[in-house]
PDB file of C-alpha atoms and ligand atoms in Angstrom:
ATOM      1  CA  MET A   9       0.125   0.009   0.082  1.00 77.00           C
ATOM      2  CA  GLN A  10       2.621   2.480   0.896  1.00 81.00           C
ATOM      3  CA  ASP A  11       4.742   1.456  -2.152  1.00 90.00           C
ATOM      4  CA  LEU A  12       1.718   2.252  -4.329  1.00 93.00           C
ATOM      5  CA  TYR A  13       1.203   5.544  -2.390  1.00 94.00           C
ATOM      6  CA  LYS A  14       4.698   6.823  -3.106  1.00 95.00           C
ATOM      7  CA  LYS A  15       4.363   5.517  -6.810  1.00 96.00           C
ATOM      8  CA  PHE A  16       0.826   7.353  -7.288  1.00 98.00           C
ATOM      9  CA  LYS A  17       2.269  10.541  -6.138  1.00 97.00           C
ATOM     10  CA  ASP A  18       4.434  10.976  -9.272  1.00 97.00           C
ATOM     11  CA  TYR A  19       1.262  11.558 -11.002  1.00 98.00           C
ATOM     12  CA  GLY A  20      -0.727  13.796  -8.754  1.00 98.00           C
ATOM     13  CA  LYS A  21      -2.124  14.490  -5.279  1.00 98.00           C
ATOM     14  CA  VAL A  22      -3.081  11.156  -3.670  1.00 98.00           C
ATOM     15  CA  LYS A  23      -5.600  10.615  -0.953  1.00 98.00           C
ATOM     16  CA  LEU A  24      -5.888   7.107   0.890  1.00 97.00           C
ATOM     17  CA  ASN A  25      -9.566   5.840   1.772  1.00 98.00           C
ATOM     18  CA  GLU A  26     -11.354   9.055   0.538  1.00 98.00           C
ATOM     19  CA  PRO A  27     -15.002   9.045   0.904  1.00 98.00           C
ATOM     20  CA  LEU A  28     -16.537   9.146  -2.574  1.00 98.00           C
ATOM     21  CA  ALA A  29     -19.575  10.878  -0.863  1.00 97.00           C
ATOM     22  CA  LYS A  30     -17.301  14.172  -0.876  1.00 98.00           C
ATOM     23  CA  HIS A  31     -17.103  14.095  -4.762  1.00 98.00           C
ATOM     24  CA  THR A  32     -20.681  12.973  -6.024  1.00 96.00           C
ATOM     25  CA  THR A  33     -23.687  15.185  -6.444  1.00 94.00           C
ATOM     26  CA  PHE A  34     -25.661  12.413  -4.746  1.00 93.00           C
ATOM     27  CA  LYS A  35     -23.387  12.884  -1.624  1.00 95.00           C
ATOM     28  CA  ILE A  36     -23.285   9.197  -1.633  1.00 95.00           C
ATOM     29  CA  GLY A  37     -20.309   6.664  -1.843  1.00 97.00           C
ATOM     30  CA  GLY A  38     -17.975   4.815   0.427  1.00 98.00           C
ATOM     31  CA  PRO A  39     -14.059   5.189   0.390  1.00 98.00           C
ATOM     32  CA  ALA A  40     -11.847   4.916  -2.716  1.00 98.00           C
ATOM     33  CA  SER A  41      -8.530   2.901  -1.655  1.00 98.00           C
ATOM     34  CA  PHE A  42      -6.643   5.634  -3.675  1.00 98.00           C
ATOM     35  CA  PHE A  43      -8.077   8.893  -4.864  1.00 98.00           C
ATOM     36  CA  VAL A  44      -5.528  10.507  -7.277  1.00 98.00           C
ATOM     37  CA  THR A  45      -5.971  13.867  -8.752  1.00 98.00           C
ATOM     38  CA  VAL A  46      -4.228  14.525 -12.052  1.00 98.00           C
ATOM     39  CA  THR A  47      -3.712  17.923 -13.545  1.00 98.00           C
ATOM     40  CA  GLU A  48      -1.865  17.245 -16.711  1.00 98.00           C
ATOM     41  CA  THR A  49      -2.858  15.109 -19.601  1.00 98.00           C
ATOM     42  CA  GLU A  50       0.576  13.487 -19.980  1.00 98.00           C
ATOM     43  CA  LYS A  51       0.513  12.255 -16.454  1.00 98.00           C
ATOM     44  CA  LEU A  52      -2.933  11.073 -16.935  1.00 98.00           C
ATOM     45  CA  VAL A  53      -1.771   9.035 -19.834  1.00 98.00           C
ATOM     46  CA  GLU A  54       1.253   7.646 -17.920  1.00 98.00           C
ATOM     47  CA  LEU A  55      -0.825   6.776 -14.913  1.00 98.00           C
ATOM     48  CA  LEU A  56      -3.373   4.753 -17.080  1.00 98.00           C
ATOM     49  CA  LYS A  57      -0.559   2.870 -18.732  1.00 98.00           C
ATOM     50  CA  LEU A  58       0.964   2.016 -15.078  1.00 97.00           C
ATOM     51  CA  LEU A  59      -2.472   0.845 -14.026  1.00 98.00           C
ATOM     52  CA  ASP A  60      -3.308  -1.102 -17.201  1.00 97.00           C
ATOM     53  CA  GLY A  61       0.301  -2.635 -17.072  1.00 97.00           C
ATOM     54  CA  LYS A  62      -0.058  -3.635 -13.151  1.00 95.00           C
ATOM     55  CA  GLY A  63      -3.757  -4.797 -13.873  1.00 96.00           C
ATOM     56  CA  ILE A  64      -5.021  -2.356 -11.027  1.00 97.00           C
ATOM     57  CA  ASP A  65      -8.762  -1.480 -11.288  1.00 98.00           C
ATOM     58  CA  TYR A  66      -9.509   2.232 -11.761  1.00 98.00           C
ATOM     59  CA  PHE A  67     -12.477   4.469 -12.288  1.00 98.00           C
ATOM     60  CA  ILE A  68     -12.553   7.749 -13.871  1.00 98.00           C
ATOM     61  CA  HIS A  69     -13.990  10.632 -11.871  1.00 98.00           C
ATOM     62  CA  GLY A  70     -15.059  13.912 -13.604  1.00 98.00           C
ATOM     63  CA  GLY A  71     -17.284  16.351 -11.747  1.00 97.00           C
ATOM     64  CA  GLY A  72     -19.469  13.346 -10.027  1.00 97.00           C
ATOM     65  CA  SER A  73     -22.560  14.533 -11.382  1.00 95.00           C
ATOM     66  CA  ASN A  74     -23.570  11.192 -12.899  1.00 94.00           C
ATOM     67  CA  THR A  75     -22.118   8.897 -10.590  1.00 95.00           C
ATOM     68  CA  LEU A  76     -23.666   6.663  -7.961  1.00 94.00           C
ATOM     69  CA  ALA A  77     -21.011   5.206  -5.916  1.00 96.00           C
ATOM     70  CA  SER A  78     -21.575   2.200  -3.848  1.00 97.00           C
ATOM     71  CA  ASP A  79     -21.591   2.641  -0.006  1.00 97.00           C
ATOM     72  CA  ALA A  80     -18.741  -0.140  -0.077  1.00 98.00           C
ATOM     73  CA  GLY A  81     -16.674   2.156  -1.802  1.00 98.00           C
ATOM     74  CA  PHE A  82     -14.045   1.314  -4.677  1.00 98.00           C
ATOM     75  CA  VAL A  83     -11.078  -1.021  -4.308  1.00 98.00           C
ATOM     76  CA  GLY A  84      -8.598   0.618  -6.632  1.00 98.00           C
ATOM     77  CA  VAL A  85      -7.811   3.875  -7.947  1.00 98.00           C
ATOM     78  CA  VAL A  86     -10.229   6.659  -8.642  1.00 98.00           C
ATOM     79  CA  ILE A  87      -8.670   9.039 -10.957  1.00 98.00           C
ATOM     80  CA  ASP A  88      -9.822  12.410 -10.391  1.00 98.00           C
ATOM     81  CA  VAL A  89      -9.363  14.302 -13.854  1.00 98.00           C
ATOM     82  CA  LYS A  90      -8.670  18.046 -13.162  1.00 98.00           C
ATOM     83  CA  THR A  91      -6.832  18.600 -16.649  1.00 98.00           C
ATOM     84  CA  ARG A  92      -8.076  21.862 -17.361  1.00 98.00           C
ATOM     85  CA  ASN A  93      -6.279  23.526 -20.337  1.00 98.00           C
ATOM     86  CA  THR A  94      -8.293  25.206 -23.067  1.00 98.00           C
ATOM     87  CA  GLU A  95      -7.249  26.677 -26.534  1.00 98.00           C
ATOM     88  CA  VAL A  96      -9.184  28.617 -29.108  1.00 97.00           C
ATOM     89  CA  GLN A  97      -8.101  27.826 -32.832  1.00 97.00           C
ATOM     90  CA  GLU A  98     -10.311  29.834 -35.189  1.00 96.00           C
ATOM     91  CA  ASP A  99     -13.766  28.491 -34.490  1.00 96.00           C
ATOM     92  CA  VAL A 100     -12.663  25.259 -32.678  1.00 97.00           C
ATOM     93  CA  PHE A 101     -12.619  25.435 -28.946  1.00 97.00           C
ATOM     94  CA  ILE A 102     -10.246  22.740 -27.691  1.00 98.00           C
ATOM     95  CA  ALA A 103     -10.764  21.654 -23.933  1.00 98.00           C
ATOM     96  CA  ASP A 104      -9.087  19.118 -21.677  1.00 98.00           C
ATOM     97  CA  ALA A 105     -11.385  16.480 -20.436  1.00 98.00           C
ATOM     98  CA  GLY A 106     -11.336  17.867 -16.902  1.00 98.00           C
ATOM     99  CA  CYS A 107     -12.492  21.175 -18.061  1.00 98.00           C
ATOM    100  CA  VAL A 108     -15.808  22.178 -16.239  1.00 98.00           C
ATOM    101  CA  THR A 109     -18.599  22.182 -18.808  1.00 97.00           C
ATOM    102  CA  VAL A 110     -20.060  25.262 -17.504  1.00 96.00           C
ATOM    103  CA  ALA A 111     -16.704  27.114 -17.761  1.00 97.00           C
ATOM    104  CA  VAL A 112     -16.176  26.032 -21.377  1.00 97.00           C
ATOM    105  CA  ALA A 113     -19.608  27.031 -22.280  1.00 95.00           C
ATOM    106  CA  GLN A 114     -18.787  30.512 -20.729  1.00 95.00           C
ATOM    107  CA  LYS A 115     -15.413  30.848 -22.307  1.00 96.00           C
ATOM    108  CA  SER A 116     -16.549  29.909 -25.781  1.00 96.00           C
ATOM    109  CA  MET A 117     -19.233  32.640 -25.622  1.00 94.00           C
ATOM    110  CA  ALA A 118     -16.473  35.056 -24.478  1.00 94.00           C
ATOM    111  CA  ALA A 119     -14.415  34.021 -27.293  1.00 95.00           C
ATOM    112  CA  GLY A 120     -17.202  35.075 -29.577  1.00 95.00           C
ATOM    113  CA  LEU A 121     -17.968  31.585 -30.629  1.00 96.00           C
ATOM    114  CA  THR A 122     -21.562  30.214 -30.820  1.00 94.00           C
ATOM    115  CA  GLY A 123     -22.997  26.899 -30.451  1.00 93.00           C
ATOM    116  CA  PHE A 124     -22.281  25.629 -26.921  1.00 94.00           C
ATOM    117  CA  GLU A 125     -24.448  28.072 -25.143  1.00 93.00           C
ATOM    118  CA  TRP A 126     -26.441  25.147 -23.739  1.00 92.00           C
ATOM    119  CA  GLY A 127     -23.466  23.966 -21.766  1.00 94.00           C
ATOM    120  CA  VAL A 128     -23.979  26.723 -19.198  1.00 93.00           C
ATOM    121  CA  GLY A 129     -26.604  24.531 -17.481  1.00 90.00           C
ATOM    122  CA  VAL A 130     -24.504  21.127 -17.449  1.00 93.00           C
ATOM    123  CA  PRO A 131     -22.886  20.403 -14.294  1.00 94.00           C
ATOM    124  CA  GLY A 132     -19.727  18.072 -14.543  1.00 97.00           C
ATOM    125  CA  THR A 133     -16.687  18.117 -16.847  1.00 98.00           C
ATOM    126  CA  ILE A 134     -16.170  17.801 -20.729  1.00 98.00           C
ATOM    127  CA  GLY A 135     -14.982  14.200 -20.376  1.00 98.00           C
ATOM    128  CA  GLY A 136     -18.174  13.103 -18.652  1.00 97.00           C
ATOM    129  CA  ALA A 137     -20.336  15.134 -21.187  1.00 97.00           C
ATOM    130  CA  VAL A 138     -18.551  13.437 -24.024  1.00 97.00           C
ATOM    131  CA  ARG A 139     -19.215  10.039 -22.575  1.00 97.00           C
ATOM    132  CA  GLY A 140     -22.654  10.640 -21.886  1.00 95.00           C
ATOM    133  CA  ASN A 141     -23.529  12.662 -24.783  1.00 96.00           C
ATOM    134  CA  ALA A 142     -24.868  15.269 -22.516  1.00 94.00           C
ATOM    135  CA  GLY A 143     -27.346  17.880 -23.886  1.00 92.00           C
ATOM    136  CA  ALA A 144     -29.684  20.572 -22.882  1.00 90.00           C
ATOM    137  CA  MET A 145     -32.050  22.807 -24.568  1.00 85.00           C
ATOM    138  CA  GLY A 146     -32.190  20.754 -27.908  1.00 86.00           C
ATOM    139  CA  GLY A 147     -28.288  20.615 -28.168  1.00 89.00           C
ATOM    140  CA  ASP A 148     -26.076  17.817 -27.506  1.00 93.00           C
ATOM    141  CA  MET A 149     -22.320  17.007 -27.828  1.00 93.00           C
ATOM    142  CA  LYS A 150     -22.996  14.973 -31.203  1.00 91.00           C
ATOM    143  CA  LYS A 151     -25.055  17.635 -32.849  1.00 84.00           C
ATOM    144  CA  ASP A 152     -22.662  19.739 -34.965  1.00 65.00           C
ATOM    145  CA  ILE A 153     -20.505  20.377 -31.742  1.00 82.00           C
ATOM    146  CA  LEU A 154     -18.067  17.635 -31.229  1.00 86.00           C
ATOM    147  CA  LYS A 155     -15.483  17.641 -34.196  1.00 94.00           C
ATOM    148  CA  LYS A 156     -13.192  14.878 -32.630  1.00 97.00           C
ATOM    149  CA  VAL A 157     -11.709  13.678 -29.501  1.00 97.00           C
ATOM    150  CA  ASP A 158      -8.436  12.560 -28.170  1.00 98.00           C
ATOM    151  CA  VAL A 159      -8.895   9.239 -26.359  1.00 98.00           C
ATOM    152  CA  TYR A 160      -6.538   6.698 -24.289  1.00 98.00           C
ATOM    153  CA  ILE A 161      -7.692   3.280 -25.311  1.00 97.00           C
ATOM    154  CA  ASP A 162      -6.094   0.094 -25.167  1.00 94.00           C
ATOM    155  CA  GLY A 163      -2.744   1.589 -24.035  1.00 96.00           C
ATOM    156  CA  GLU A 164      -2.573   4.098 -26.852  1.00 97.00           C
ATOM    157  CA  VAL A 165      -3.765   7.869 -27.505  1.00 98.00           C
ATOM    158  CA  VAL A 166      -5.817   7.815 -30.528  1.00 98.00           C
ATOM    159  CA  GLU A 167      -8.045  10.474 -32.183  1.00 98.00           C
ATOM    160  CA  MET A 168     -11.662   9.730 -32.851  1.00 97.00           C
ATOM    161  CA  THR A 169     -14.084  11.649 -35.014  1.00 96.00           C
ATOM    162  CA  ASN A 170     -17.570  12.635 -34.129  1.00 96.00           C
ATOM    163  CA  GLU A 171     -18.803   9.454 -36.136  1.00 95.00           C
ATOM    164  CA  GLU A 172     -16.350   7.102 -34.366  1.00 96.00           C
ATOM    165  CA  CYS A 173     -17.833   8.123 -31.120  1.00 96.00           C
ATOM    166  CA  GLU A 174     -21.058   6.427 -32.011  1.00 96.00           C
ATOM    167  CA  PHE A 175     -23.184   8.844 -30.297  1.00 95.00           C
ATOM    168  CA  GLY A 176     -26.912   8.161 -29.340  1.00 93.00           C
ATOM    169  CA  TYR A 177     -29.326   9.569 -26.906  1.00 91.00           C
ATOM    170  CA  ARG A 178     -27.039  10.142 -23.827  1.00 92.00           C
ATOM    171  CA  GLU A 179     -24.996   7.107 -25.274  1.00 93.00           C
ATOM    172  CA  SER A 180     -21.506   6.848 -26.787  1.00 96.00           C
ATOM    173  CA  ALA A 181     -18.875   4.111 -27.826  1.00 97.00           C
ATOM    174  CA  PHE A 182     -16.996   5.033 -24.451  1.00 97.00           C
ATOM    175  CA  LYS A 183     -19.590   3.438 -22.434  1.00 97.00           C
ATOM    176  CA  ASN A 184     -18.664  -0.009 -24.091  1.00 96.00           C
ATOM    177  CA  ASN A 185     -14.972   0.485 -25.188  1.00 95.00           C
ATOM    178  CA  GLY A 186     -13.479   1.713 -21.857  1.00 94.00           C
ATOM    179  CA  GLY A 187     -11.888   4.716 -23.609  1.00 98.00           C
ATOM    180  CA  VAL A 188     -10.807   7.509 -21.517  1.00 98.00           C
ATOM    181  CA  ILE A 189     -11.454  10.897 -22.997  1.00 98.00           C
ATOM    182  CA  LEU A 190      -8.187  13.330 -22.648  1.00 98.00           C
ATOM    183  CA  ARG A 191      -9.386  16.208 -24.885  1.00 98.00           C
ATOM    184  CA  ALA A 192     -12.348  17.402 -26.740  1.00 98.00           C
ATOM    185  CA  TYR A 193     -12.364  19.512 -29.854  1.00 98.00           C
ATOM    186  CA  LEU A 194     -15.608  21.624 -30.221  1.00 97.00           C
ATOM    187  CA  GLN A 195     -16.648  22.762 -33.723  1.00 97.00           C
ATOM    188  CA  LEU A 196     -18.364  26.100 -33.190  1.00 96.00           C
ATOM    189  CA  LYS A 197     -19.294  29.057 -35.013  1.00 95.00           C
ATOM    190  CA  LYS A 198     -18.140  32.690 -35.291  1.00 94.00           C
ATOM    191  CA  ALA A 199     -21.104  34.727 -33.755  1.00 91.00           C
ATOM    192  CA  GLU A 200     -22.510  38.033 -35.214  1.00 87.00           C
ATOM    193  CA  PRO A 201     -21.258  40.813 -33.202  1.00 77.00           C
ATOM    194  CA  ASP A 202     -24.721  41.477 -31.763  1.00 80.00           C
ATOM    195  CA  ALA A 203     -25.609  37.938 -31.066  1.00 78.00           C
ATOM    196  CA  GLN A 204     -25.970  38.456 -27.289  1.00 84.00           C
ATOM    197  CA  LEU A 205     -24.835  34.897 -26.528  1.00 85.00           C
ATOM    198  CA  MET A 206     -24.671  35.450 -22.881  1.00 81.00           C
ATOM    199  CA  LYS A 207     -28.165  36.700 -22.624  1.00 85.00           C
ATOM    200  CA  LYS A 208     -29.433  33.496 -24.513  1.00 81.00           C
ATOM    201  CA  ALA A 209     -27.529  31.456 -22.097  1.00 83.00           C
ATOM    202  CA  LEU A 210     -28.923  33.246 -18.962  1.00 85.00           C
ATOM    203  CA  GLU A 211     -32.300  32.539 -20.662  1.00 85.00           C
ATOM    204  CA  HIS A 212     -31.499  28.864 -20.475  1.00 80.00           C
ATOM    205  CA  LEU A 213     -30.439  29.027 -16.828  1.00 84.00           C
ATOM    206  CA  GLN A 214     -33.370  30.945 -15.804  1.00 86.00           C
ATOM    207  CA  TYR A 215     -35.758  28.382 -17.323  1.00 84.00           C
ATOM    208  CA  ARG A 216     -33.843  25.530 -15.641  1.00 81.00           C
ATOM    209  CA  SER A 217     -34.016  27.133 -12.204  1.00 82.00           C
ATOM    210  CA  SER A 218     -37.547  28.013 -12.682  1.00 84.00           C
ATOM    211  CA  THR A 219     -38.319  24.246 -13.621  1.00 82.00           C
ATOM    212  CA  GLN A 220     -36.052  22.405 -11.391  1.00 79.00           C
ATOM    213  CA  PRO A 221     -35.553  22.232  -7.552  1.00 77.00           C
ATOM    214  CA  GLN A 222     -32.353  23.815  -6.536  1.00 77.00           C
ATOM    215  CA  GLY A 223     -29.873  23.332  -3.636  1.00 78.00           C
ATOM    216  CA  PHE A 224     -30.534  19.551  -2.929  1.00 77.00           C
ATOM    217  CA  ALA A 225     -28.264  16.590  -3.326  1.00 75.00           C
ATOM    218  CA  SER A 226     -29.001  15.419  -6.632  1.00 73.00           C
ATOM    219  CA  SER A 227     -28.040  13.210  -9.703  1.00 67.00           C
ATOM    220  CA  GLY A 228     -29.853  15.617 -12.182  1.00 70.00           C
ATOM    221  CA  CYS A 229     -31.283  13.489 -15.199  1.00 67.00           C
ATOM    222  CA  ILE A 230     -31.868   9.980 -13.851  1.00 65.00           C
ATOM    223  CA  PHE A 231     -34.490   9.405 -16.346  1.00 67.00           C
ATOM    224  CA  LYS A 232     -34.226   9.611 -20.123  1.00 72.00           C
ATOM    225  CA  ASN A 233     -36.950  11.632 -22.122  1.00 69.00           C
ATOM    226  CA  SER A 234     -39.376   9.531 -23.767  1.00 65.00           C
ATOM    227  CA  ASP A 235     -41.581   9.915 -26.654  1.00 63.00           C
ATOM    228  CA  PHE A 236     -44.867   9.802 -24.753  1.00 60.00           C
ATOM    229  CA  LYS A 237     -47.082  10.585 -27.735  1.00 62.00           C
ATOM    230  CA  ILE A 238     -45.949   7.429 -29.593  1.00 61.00           C
ATOM    231  CA  GLN A 239     -46.295   5.468 -26.264  1.00 64.00           C
ATOM    232  CA  ASN A 240     -49.720   6.707 -25.732  1.00 69.00           C
ATOM    233  CA  ALA A 241     -50.985   6.236 -29.099  1.00 71.00           C
ATOM    234  CA  GLU A 242     -49.876   2.472 -28.627  1.00 73.00           C
ATOM    235  CA  CYS A 243     -51.363   2.276 -25.484  1.00 70.00           C
ATOM    236  CA  LEU A 244     -54.866   3.577 -26.646  1.00 71.00           C
ATOM    237  CA  ASP A 245     -54.605   0.912 -29.463  1.00 76.00           C
ATOM    238  CA  THR A 246     -54.182  -1.859 -26.942  1.00 73.00           C
ATOM    239  CA  LEU A 247     -56.922  -0.609 -24.875  1.00 70.00           C
ATOM    240  CA  ARG A 248     -59.244  -0.404 -28.064  1.00 75.00           C
ATOM    241  CA  GLU A 249     -58.266  -3.921 -28.871  1.00 75.00           C
ATOM    242  CA  PHE A 250     -59.215  -5.129 -25.360  1.00 70.00           C
ATOM    243  CA  ASP A 251     -62.453  -3.236 -25.419  1.00 68.00           C
ATOM    244  CA  ALA A 252     -63.636  -4.571 -28.862  1.00 67.00           C
TER     245      ALA A 252
HETATM  246  C1  FAD B  16     -28.424  19.169 -11.174  1.00 55.48           C
HETATM  247  C2  FAD B  16     -27.927  18.148 -12.343  1.00 55.48           C
HETATM  248  C3  FAD B  16     -28.369  18.618 -13.573  1.00 55.48           C
HETATM  249  C4  FAD B  16     -28.130  18.040 -14.704  1.00 55.48           C
HETATM  250  N1  FAD B  16     -28.394  18.431 -15.999  1.00 55.48           N
HETATM  251  C5  FAD B  16     -28.003  17.651 -17.138  1.00 55.48           C
HETATM  252  C6  FAD B  16     -28.499  18.062 -18.402  1.00 55.48           C
HETATM  253  O1  FAD B  16     -29.350  19.140 -18.480  1.00 55.48           O
HETATM  254  N2  FAD B  16     -28.175  17.397 -19.436  1.00 55.48           N
HETATM  255  C7  FAD B  16     -27.339  16.225 -19.444  1.00 55.48           C
HETATM  256  O2  FAD B  16     -27.089  15.608 -20.298  1.00 55.48           O
HETATM  257  N3  FAD B  16     -26.799  15.963 -17.968  1.00 55.48           N
HETATM  258  C8  FAD B  16     -27.329  16.682 -16.932  1.00 55.48           C
HETATM  259  N4  FAD B  16     -26.786  16.148 -15.810  1.00 55.48           N
HETATM  260  C9  FAD B  16     -26.082  14.909 -15.667  1.00 55.48           C
HETATM  261  C10 FAD B  16     -24.499  15.217 -15.646  1.00 55.48           C
HETATM  262  O3  FAD B  16     -24.288  16.510 -15.315  1.00 55.48           O
HETATM  263  C11 FAD B  16     -23.847  14.904 -17.037  1.00 55.48           C
HETATM  264  O4  FAD B  16     -24.155  13.508 -17.348  1.00 55.48           O
HETATM  265  C12 FAD B  16     -22.562  15.280 -17.004  1.00 55.48           C
HETATM  266  O5  FAD B  16     -22.011  15.382 -18.344  1.00 55.48           O
HETATM  267  C13 FAD B  16     -21.596  14.310 -16.240  1.00 55.48           C
HETATM  268  O6  FAD B  16     -20.280  14.716 -16.228  1.00 55.48           O
HETATM  269  P1  FAD B  16     -19.477  14.399 -14.936  1.00 55.48           P
HETATM  270  O7  FAD B  16     -18.099  14.986 -15.303  1.00 55.48           O
HETATM  271  O8  FAD B  16     -19.897  14.958 -13.628  1.00 55.48           O
HETATM  272  O9  FAD B  16     -19.319  12.847 -14.924  1.00 55.48           O
HETATM  273  P2  FAD B  16     -18.884  11.930 -13.753  1.00 55.48           P
HETATM  274  O10 FAD B  16     -20.339  11.797 -12.915  1.00 55.48           O
HETATM  275  O11 FAD B  16     -17.815  12.220 -12.846  1.00 55.48           O
HETATM  276  O12 FAD B  16     -18.724  10.675 -14.479  1.00 55.48           O
HETATM  277  C14 FAD B  16     -19.885   9.924 -15.085  1.00 55.48           C
HETATM  278  C15 FAD B  16     -19.395   8.762 -16.009  1.00 55.48           C
HETATM  279  O13 FAD B  16     -18.475   8.974 -16.979  1.00 55.48           O
HETATM  280  C16 FAD B  16     -17.207   8.616 -16.925  1.00 55.48           C
HETATM  281  N5  FAD B  16     -16.255   9.741 -17.141  1.00 55.48           N
HETATM  282  C17 FAD B  16     -16.109  10.755 -16.614  1.00 55.48           C
HETATM  283  N6  FAD B  16     -15.122  11.506 -17.077  1.00 55.48           N
HETATM  284  C18 FAD B  16     -14.393  10.513 -18.119  1.00 55.48           C
HETATM  285  C19 FAD B  16     -13.466  10.712 -19.081  1.00 55.48           C
HETATM  286  N7  FAD B  16     -12.650  11.789 -19.299  1.00 55.48           N
HETATM  287  N8  FAD B  16     -13.250   9.614 -19.921  1.00 55.48           N
HETATM  288  C20 FAD B  16     -13.971   8.522 -19.879  1.00 55.48           C
HETATM  289  N9  FAD B  16     -15.002   8.415 -19.025  1.00 55.48           N
HETATM  290  C21 FAD B  16     -15.246   9.406 -18.137  1.00 55.48           C
HETATM  291  C22 FAD B  16     -17.292   8.310 -15.312  1.00 55.48           C
HETATM  292  O14 FAD B  16     -16.370   6.990 -15.329  1.00 55.48           O
HETATM  293  C23 FAD B  16     -18.585   7.852 -15.069  1.00 55.48           C
HETATM  294  O15 FAD B  16     -18.811   6.564 -15.643  1.00 55.48           O
HETATM  295  C24 FAD B  16     -27.336  16.916 -14.567  1.00 55.48           C
HETATM  296  C25 FAD B  16     -26.817  16.518 -13.451  1.00 55.48           C
HETATM  297  C26 FAD B  16     -26.979  17.065 -12.262  1.00 55.48           C
HETATM  298  C27 FAD B  16     -26.565  16.701 -10.810  1.00 55.48           C
END
């Protein structure tokens, strides 16, 4: 245990038996044997390679806003991804996986780019948002936004295009392939000078706070939106058959 503790310190700040309840919006979760906070992508990749090489179990922690951790905790390493570099290249906003989604939305607007205004209402990190194809107010990571991602997968760092991410409604290939998202490239558009992006974003936020309870321990969206119209129609047909 002490040897591993010393080893993990090469990659970031290490906490032993860290309660996961402190890191999830549910405020639930027992202790993680090791909780390693990593702030550089290169260190993150090195740590992943080390853990894979030694066969040590790990779990990627972003913002903890879509994680239900067991009271029994996690035996292994929870990697707390806090890589937070950003860069703007023309109309592409590049964000490390640990960037806070809300901050990326704000920074993209401040850079005069439009397309990610909906991100101001989504808690958590960009890595978590890509993995879950997060979305709000009619937008999501898949739609026109995500150009490509850098991913650690099977011991290598590779680039994956939007199509290769196999996005669906709150779904992506990363839920099955174990890939760790390192960096996202958001393809946005240059906004008109009078676009009032921040005003639109504030309207999104006001709508959310008027329709959702605030200030409680929460996991946000537990349920997926469903096409009730179709379900109701099918249900009515069944009832009519039953009645006939
Ligand atoms: C109040 C509230 C409101 C919410 N509103 C919305 C909403 O409007 N729309 C929406 O889509 N969601 C919403 N959510 C859910 C949540 O915010 C999103 O799913 C968010 O994108 C999760 O990001 P995270 O960093 O917190 O993920 P975490 O909870 O840290 O992780 C979730 C999963 O992703 C994995 N993961 C995290 N980072 C990476 C990475 N870099 N590479 C690979 N896997 C990774 C984790 O291992 C875990 O399996 C809401 C949640 C709350 C609490």
